[in-house]
Tab-separated table of C-alpha atoms in Angstrom:
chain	number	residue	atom	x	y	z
A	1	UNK	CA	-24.285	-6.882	-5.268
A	2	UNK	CA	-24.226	-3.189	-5.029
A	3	UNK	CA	-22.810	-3.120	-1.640
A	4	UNK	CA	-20.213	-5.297	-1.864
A	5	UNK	CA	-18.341	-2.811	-4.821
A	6	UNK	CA	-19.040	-0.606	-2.313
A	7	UNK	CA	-17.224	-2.165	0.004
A	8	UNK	CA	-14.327	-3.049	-2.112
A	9	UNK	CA	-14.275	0.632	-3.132
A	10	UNK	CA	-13.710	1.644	0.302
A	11	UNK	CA	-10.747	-0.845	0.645
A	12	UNK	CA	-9.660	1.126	-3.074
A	13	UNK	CA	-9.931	4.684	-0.762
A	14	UNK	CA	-7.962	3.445	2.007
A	15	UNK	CA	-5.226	2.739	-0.533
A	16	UNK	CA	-5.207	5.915	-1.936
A	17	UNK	CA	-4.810	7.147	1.452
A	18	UNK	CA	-1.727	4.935	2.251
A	19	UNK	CA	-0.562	6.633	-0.624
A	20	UNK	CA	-0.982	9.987	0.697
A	21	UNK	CA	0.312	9.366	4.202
A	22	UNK	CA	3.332	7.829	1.967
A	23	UNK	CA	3.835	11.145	0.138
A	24	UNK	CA	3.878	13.052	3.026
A	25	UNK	CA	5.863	11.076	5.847
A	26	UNK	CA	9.478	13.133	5.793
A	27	UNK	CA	12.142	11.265	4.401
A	28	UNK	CA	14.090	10.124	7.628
A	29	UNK	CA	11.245	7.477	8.092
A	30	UNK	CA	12.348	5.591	5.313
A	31	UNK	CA	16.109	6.067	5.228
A	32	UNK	CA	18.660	4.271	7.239
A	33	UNK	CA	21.088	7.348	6.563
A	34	UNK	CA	19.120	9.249	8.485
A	35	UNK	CA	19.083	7.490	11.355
A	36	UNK	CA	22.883	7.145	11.697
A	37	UNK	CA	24.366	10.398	10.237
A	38	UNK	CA	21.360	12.545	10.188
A	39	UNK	CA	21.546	12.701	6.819
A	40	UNK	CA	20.012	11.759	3.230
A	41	UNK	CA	22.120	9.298	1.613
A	42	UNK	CA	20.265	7.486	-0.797
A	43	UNK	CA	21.223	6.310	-4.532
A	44	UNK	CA	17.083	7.490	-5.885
A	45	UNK	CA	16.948	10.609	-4.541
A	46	UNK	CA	14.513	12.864	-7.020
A	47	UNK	CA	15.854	15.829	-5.512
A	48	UNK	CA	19.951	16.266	-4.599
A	49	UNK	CA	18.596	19.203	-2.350
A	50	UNK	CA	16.136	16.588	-0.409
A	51	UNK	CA	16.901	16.574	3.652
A	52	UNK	CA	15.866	14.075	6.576
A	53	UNK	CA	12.558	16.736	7.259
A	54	UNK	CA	12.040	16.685	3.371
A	55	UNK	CA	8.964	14.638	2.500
A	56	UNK	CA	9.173	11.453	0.674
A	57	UNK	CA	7.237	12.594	-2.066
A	58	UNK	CA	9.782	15.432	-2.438
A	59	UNK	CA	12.811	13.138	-1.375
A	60	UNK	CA	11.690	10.251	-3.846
A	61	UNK	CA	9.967	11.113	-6.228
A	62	UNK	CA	5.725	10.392	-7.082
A	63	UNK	CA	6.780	6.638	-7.859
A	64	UNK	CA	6.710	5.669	-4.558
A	65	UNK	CA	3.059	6.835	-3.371
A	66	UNK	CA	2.160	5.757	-6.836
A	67	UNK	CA	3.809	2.160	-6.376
A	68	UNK	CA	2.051	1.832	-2.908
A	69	UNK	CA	-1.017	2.843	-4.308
A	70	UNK	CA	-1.258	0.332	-7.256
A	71	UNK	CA	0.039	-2.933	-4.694
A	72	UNK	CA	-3.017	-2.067	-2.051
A	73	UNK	CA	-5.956	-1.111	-5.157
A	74	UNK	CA	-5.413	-3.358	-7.452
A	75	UNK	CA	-6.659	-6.233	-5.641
A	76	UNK	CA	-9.715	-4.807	-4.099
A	77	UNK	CA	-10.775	-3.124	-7.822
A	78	UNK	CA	-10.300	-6.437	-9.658
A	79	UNK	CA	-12.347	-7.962	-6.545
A	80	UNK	CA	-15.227	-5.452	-7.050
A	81	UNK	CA	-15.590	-5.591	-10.689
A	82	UNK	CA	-15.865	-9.912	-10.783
A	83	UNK	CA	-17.677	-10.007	-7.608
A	84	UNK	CA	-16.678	-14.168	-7.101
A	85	UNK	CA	-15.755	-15.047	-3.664
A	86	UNK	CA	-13.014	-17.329	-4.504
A	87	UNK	CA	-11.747	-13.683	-6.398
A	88	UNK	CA	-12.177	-11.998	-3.026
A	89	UNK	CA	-10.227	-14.760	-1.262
A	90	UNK	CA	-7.378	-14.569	-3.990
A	91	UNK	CA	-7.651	-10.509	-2.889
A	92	UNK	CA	-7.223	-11.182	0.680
A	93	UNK	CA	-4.082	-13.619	0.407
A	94	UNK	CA	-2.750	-10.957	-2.297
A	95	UNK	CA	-2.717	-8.485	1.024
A	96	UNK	CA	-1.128	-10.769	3.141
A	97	UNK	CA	1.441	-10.796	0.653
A	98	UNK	CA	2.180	-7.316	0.617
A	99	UNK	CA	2.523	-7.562	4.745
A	100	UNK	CA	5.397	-10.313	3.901
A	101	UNK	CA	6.788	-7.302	1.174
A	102	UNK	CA	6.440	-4.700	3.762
A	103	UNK	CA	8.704	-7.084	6.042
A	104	UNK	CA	11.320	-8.047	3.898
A	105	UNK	CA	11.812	-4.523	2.693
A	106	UNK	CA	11.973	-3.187	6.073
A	107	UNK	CA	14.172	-0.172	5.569
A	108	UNK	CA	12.321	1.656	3.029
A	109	UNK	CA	9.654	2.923	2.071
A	110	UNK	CA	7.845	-0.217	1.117
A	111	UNK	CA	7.225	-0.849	4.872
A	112	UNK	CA	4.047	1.307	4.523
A	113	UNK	CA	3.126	-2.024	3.039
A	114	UNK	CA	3.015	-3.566	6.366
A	115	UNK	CA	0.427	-1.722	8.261
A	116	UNK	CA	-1.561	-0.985	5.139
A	117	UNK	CA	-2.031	-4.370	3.743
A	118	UNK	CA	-2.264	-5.787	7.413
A	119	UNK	CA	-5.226	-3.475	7.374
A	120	UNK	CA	-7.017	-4.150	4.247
A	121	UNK	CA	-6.564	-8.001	4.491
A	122	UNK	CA	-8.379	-8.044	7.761
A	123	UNK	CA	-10.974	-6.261	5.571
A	124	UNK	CA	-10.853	-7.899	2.876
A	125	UNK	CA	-11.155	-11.175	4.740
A	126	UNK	CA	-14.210	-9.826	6.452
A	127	UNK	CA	-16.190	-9.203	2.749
A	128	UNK	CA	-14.725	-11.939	1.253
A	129	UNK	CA	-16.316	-14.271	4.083
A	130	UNK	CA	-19.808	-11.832	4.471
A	131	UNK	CA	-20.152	-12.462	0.454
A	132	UNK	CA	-22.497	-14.361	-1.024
A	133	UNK	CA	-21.721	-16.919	-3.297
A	134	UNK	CA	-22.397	-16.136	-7.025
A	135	UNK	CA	-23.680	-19.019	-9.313
């Protein structure tokens, strides 16, 4: 039992680190503006002094990391602390999910969502299938 918290805990840790590499990306990876003008036009800006080079967290604000953070942990903490396969299955498809959120919002900062959560549903597929059923 033991090692399978473990293992969701590690999926928690690689959210928190999504959330980091959020914070710290610069700004220009997220904004279209960027891109085109070379500059950062965007109506949430945290900081009116924010730049392209700027990083996000700086740019946008904690409420991004913070928002990635909560999509990719809470499944895999919920999934720890029942411990019911059929709760690690609704974990997995709650990833997948957050790939199809990372696609639709492509040009922002939510697309973090797509390589993270393709990541941790390949995971959490793998300990939802390796754990053993609970009576």
């Amino acid at each position: 039992m033991i090692r399978w918290k473990v293992g969701w805990a590690a999926l928690v840790g690689c959210a928190l680190g999504a959330a980091v590499v959020t914070a710290r990306l610069p700004a220009r990876s997220f904004s279209l503006s960027c891109s085109k003008t070379q500059e950062l036009h965007a109506p949430d800006l945290a900081h009116a002094d924010a730049t392209c080079a700027s990083s996000t967290l700086y740019a946008f604000g904690l409420w991004p990391p913070i928002q990635i953070f909560l999509v990719l942990a809470v499944p895999a903490i919920v999934a720890g602390v029942v411990a019911r396969r059929w709760v690690s299955a609704l974990a997995a498809v709650a990833y997948v999910v957050s790939i199809g959120c990372g696609v639709i919002h492509w040009d922002s900062w939510l697309i973090v969502l797509l390589p993270a959560g393709a990541l941790l549903a390949v995971l959490a597929l793998v300990l939802t299938l390796l754990q053993p059923t609970r009576a």
